mmCIF file of C-alpha atoms and ligand atoms in Angstrom:
data_model
loop_
_atom_site.group_PDB
_atom_site.id
_atom_site.type_symbol
_atom_site.label_atom_id
_atom_site.label_comp_id
_atom_site.label_asym_id
_atom_site.label_seq_id
_atom_site.Cartn_x
_atom_site.Cartn_y
_atom_site.Cartn_z
ATOM 1 C CA MET A 1211 -1.308 -5.658 -16.887
ATOM 2 C CA ASN A 1212 -4.432 -4.995 -14.840
ATOM 3 C CA PHE A 1213 -4.069 -7.223 -11.750
ATOM 4 C CA ILE A 1214 -5.524 -4.593 -9.346
ATOM 5 C CA SER A 1215 -7.528 -1.476 -10.455
ATOM 6 C CA TRP A 1216 -8.430 1.706 -8.523
ATOM 7 C CA ARG A 1217 -11.803 2.660 -8.770
ATOM 8 C CA GLU A 1218 -14.074 5.371 -8.077
ATOM 9 C CA ASP A 1219 -15.564 3.793 -4.514
ATOM 10 C CA TYR A 1220 -11.762 3.789 -3.163
ATOM 11 C CA SER A 1221 -11.478 7.473 -3.224
ATOM 12 C CA VAL A 1222 -11.002 9.025 0.347
ATOM 13 C CA LYS A 1223 -12.044 12.601 -0.930
ATOM 14 C CA ASN A 1224 -8.559 13.606 -0.951
ATOM 15 C CA GLU A 1225 -7.032 14.254 -4.681
ATOM 16 C CA VAL A 1226 -3.264 13.610 -2.936
ATOM 17 C CA ILE A 1227 -4.122 10.921 -1.181
ATOM 18 C CA ASP A 1228 -6.432 8.830 -3.691
ATOM 19 C CA ASN A 1229 -3.193 9.747 -6.278
ATOM 20 C CA GLN A 1230 -0.856 8.173 -3.783
ATOM 21 C CA HIS A 1231 -3.367 4.961 -3.494
ATOM 22 C CA LYS A 1232 -3.316 4.917 -7.330
ATOM 23 C CA LYS A 1233 0.407 4.987 -7.412
ATOM 24 C CA LEU A 1234 0.576 1.809 -5.138
ATOM 25 C CA PHE A 1235 -1.733 -0.124 -7.273
ATOM 26 C CA ALA A 1236 0.501 0.705 -9.976
ATOM 27 C CA LEU A 1237 3.315 -0.687 -7.960
ATOM 28 C CA ILE A 1238 1.563 -3.904 -7.306
ATOM 29 C CA ASN A 1239 0.715 -4.295 -10.769
ATOM 30 C CA ASP A 1240 4.303 -4.073 -11.931
ATOM 31 C CA LEU A 1241 5.497 -6.111 -9.099
ATOM 32 C CA TYR A 1242 2.856 -8.936 -10.401
ATOM 33 C CA GLU A 1243 3.757 -8.532 -14.144
ATOM 34 C CA ALA A 1244 7.629 -8.665 -13.499
ATOM 35 C CA PHE A 1245 6.927 -11.861 -11.290
ATOM 36 C CA VAL A 1246 4.552 -13.672 -13.829
ATOM 37 C CA THR A 1247 6.543 -12.512 -17.054
ATOM 38 C CA LYS A 1248 9.913 -13.551 -15.081
ATOM 39 C CA SER A 1249 11.558 -10.935 -17.312
ATOM 40 C CA ASP A 1250 14.385 -10.405 -14.471
ATOM 41 C CA ASN A 1251 14.782 -11.100 -11.057
ATOM 42 C CA LEU A 1252 16.091 -7.823 -10.615
ATOM 43 C CA GLY A 1253 12.973 -6.300 -11.792
ATOM 44 C CA VAL A 1254 11.193 -7.996 -9.057
ATOM 45 C CA GLU A 1255 13.662 -6.816 -6.507
ATOM 46 C CA ARG A 1256 13.844 -3.268 -7.511
ATOM 47 C CA ILE A 1257 9.907 -2.962 -7.339
ATOM 48 C CA ILE A 1258 9.447 -4.449 -3.783
ATOM 49 C CA ASN A 1259 12.083 -1.810 -2.978
ATOM 50 C CA GLU A 1260 10.298 0.836 -4.553
ATOM 51 C CA LEU A 1261 6.943 -0.254 -3.482
ATOM 52 C CA SER A 1262 8.273 -0.436 0.350
ATOM 53 C CA ASP A 1263 10.008 3.014 0.337
ATOM 54 C CA TYR A 1264 6.795 4.409 -1.166
ATOM 55 C CA THR A 1265 4.507 2.698 1.075
ATOM 56 C CA GLU A 1266 6.315 4.242 4.018
ATOM 57 C CA ASN A 1267 6.425 7.911 2.208
ATOM 58 C CA HIS A 1268 2.763 7.445 2.086
ATOM 59 C CA PHE A 1269 1.830 6.216 5.505
ATOM 60 C CA LYS A 1270 4.068 9.602 6.645
ATOM 61 C CA GLU A 1271 1.899 11.763 4.358
ATOM 62 C CA GLU A 1272 -1.518 10.141 5.695
ATOM 63 C CA GLU A 1273 -0.092 10.295 9.242
ATOM 64 C CA LYS A 1274 0.636 14.194 8.557
ATOM 65 C CA LEU A 1275 -3.006 14.827 7.690
ATOM 66 C CA PHE A 1276 -4.017 13.118 11.065
ATOM 67 C CA ALA A 1277 -1.791 15.323 13.256
ATOM 68 C CA PHE A 1278 -2.964 18.399 11.096
ATOM 69 C CA TYR A 1279 -6.648 17.859 11.845
ATOM 70 C CA ASN A 1280 -5.949 16.180 15.296
ATOM 71 C CA TYR A 1281 -7.980 13.166 13.941
ATOM 72 C CA ALA A 1282 -9.178 10.784 17.185
ATOM 73 C CA GLU A 1283 -8.646 7.090 15.442
ATOM 74 C CA ALA A 1284 -4.931 7.959 14.829
ATOM 75 C CA GLU A 1285 -3.419 5.597 17.196
ATOM 76 C CA GLU A 1286 -5.242 2.683 15.646
ATOM 77 C CA HIS A 1287 -4.653 3.785 12.002
ATOM 78 C CA ILE A 1288 -0.994 4.414 12.669
ATOM 79 C CA LYS A 1289 -0.839 0.680 14.119
ATOM 80 C CA GLU A 1290 -1.740 -0.909 11.117
ATOM 81 C CA HIS A 1291 0.416 1.012 8.898
ATOM 82 C CA LYS A 1292 3.194 -0.166 11.395
ATOM 83 C CA ILE A 1293 2.247 -4.053 11.022
ATOM 84 C CA PHE A 1294 2.091 -3.393 7.234
ATOM 85 C CA ILE A 1295 5.632 -1.863 7.090
ATOM 86 C CA ASN A 1296 6.992 -4.833 8.908
ATOM 87 C CA THR A 1297 5.544 -7.301 6.557
ATOM 88 C CA ILE A 1298 6.529 -5.464 3.532
ATOM 89 C CA GLN A 1299 10.139 -5.605 5.198
ATOM 90 C CA GLU A 1300 9.766 -9.432 5.825
ATOM 91 C CA ILE A 1301 8.533 -9.862 2.175
ATOM 92 C CA THR A 1302 11.670 -8.064 1.058
ATOM 93 C CA GLU A 1303 14.297 -9.769 3.323
ATOM 94 C CA LYS A 1304 12.736 -13.153 2.195
ATOM 95 C CA TYR A 1305 12.973 -12.389 -1.398
ATOM 96 C CA LYS A 1306 16.723 -11.297 -1.102
ATOM 97 C CA GLU A 1307 17.376 -14.355 0.849
ATOM 98 C CA ASN A 1308 15.579 -16.885 -1.609
ATOM 99 C CA PRO A 1309 13.723 -15.371 -4.485
ATOM 100 C CA LYS A 1310 11.933 -18.482 -5.087
ATOM 101 C CA SER A 1311 10.068 -18.047 -2.240
ATOM 102 C CA PHE A 1312 8.414 -14.971 -3.710
ATOM 103 C CA SER A 1313 4.883 -16.187 -5.532
ATOM 104 C CA THR A 1314 1.320 -14.759 -6.330
ATOM 105 C CA ARG A 1315 0.382 -15.589 -2.853
ATOM 106 C CA ILE A 1316 2.537 -12.257 -1.832
ATOM 107 C CA THR A 1317 0.879 -10.353 -4.895
ATOM 108 C CA SER A 1318 -2.904 -11.251 -3.849
ATOM 109 C CA PHE A 1319 -1.757 -10.598 -0.273
ATOM 110 C CA LEU A 1320 -0.644 -6.855 -0.757
ATOM 111 C CA GLN A 1321 -3.815 -6.502 -3.161
ATOM 112 C CA LYS A 1322 -6.357 -7.736 -0.579
ATOM 113 C CA TRP A 1323 -4.584 -5.622 2.326
ATOM 114 C CA LEU A 1324 -4.539 -2.561 0.234
ATOM 115 C CA ILE A 1325 -8.051 -2.794 -0.663
ATOM 116 C CA ASN A 1326 -8.939 -3.746 2.680
ATOM 117 C CA HIS A 1327 -7.149 -0.913 4.545
ATOM 118 C CA ILE A 1328 -8.604 1.866 2.151
ATOM 119 C CA LEU A 1329 -12.129 0.766 2.548
ATOM 120 C CA GLU A 1330 -12.462 -0.224 6.116
ATOM 121 C CA THR A 1331 -9.624 2.125 7.666
ATOM 122 C CA ASP A 1332 -8.889 4.862 5.371
ATOM 123 C CA LYS A 1333 -12.337 5.616 4.354
ATOM 124 C CA LYS A 1334 -13.118 6.384 8.353
ATOM 125 C CA TYR A 1335 -10.746 9.609 7.961
ATOM 126 C CA ILE A 1336 -12.884 11.260 5.521
ATOM 127 C CA SER A 1337 -14.842 12.621 8.201
ATOM 128 C CA MET A 1338 -11.773 14.670 9.305
ATOM 129 C CA PHE A 1339 -11.511 16.806 6.230
ATOM 130 C CA PRO A 1340 -13.484 19.935 6.685
ATOM 131 C CA GLU A 1341 -16.524 20.103 4.790
HETATM 132 FE FE1 LIG B 2660 -3.688 4.547 6.054
#
């Protein structure tokens, strides 16, 4: 199911990071699918947990690159990561308390946040990579 699709213009000119972004897109698609098909609630919880873990690791990888390349806008960027990690944790907790609180509003939020973050914030660090 393609609720959210990666496109070439989302590329940050780094294959490792692009592949991690593609994996995040796939997890958001899986989450959407598990929710709308209501196959089983455990599916939704498992994917939320995976999305949360994968996102944290992905952000760490980006932040390692910022340190390595001494990226000037790292601080602002890392702030965005922290806010998003908190939001995902809140979504996870709310889901565990009450699975009925979950809706496509949440998958839409995740979709919009990720695309917007890639286009507006991640793309800025392309300049830190050597030519
Ligand atoms: Fe980022």
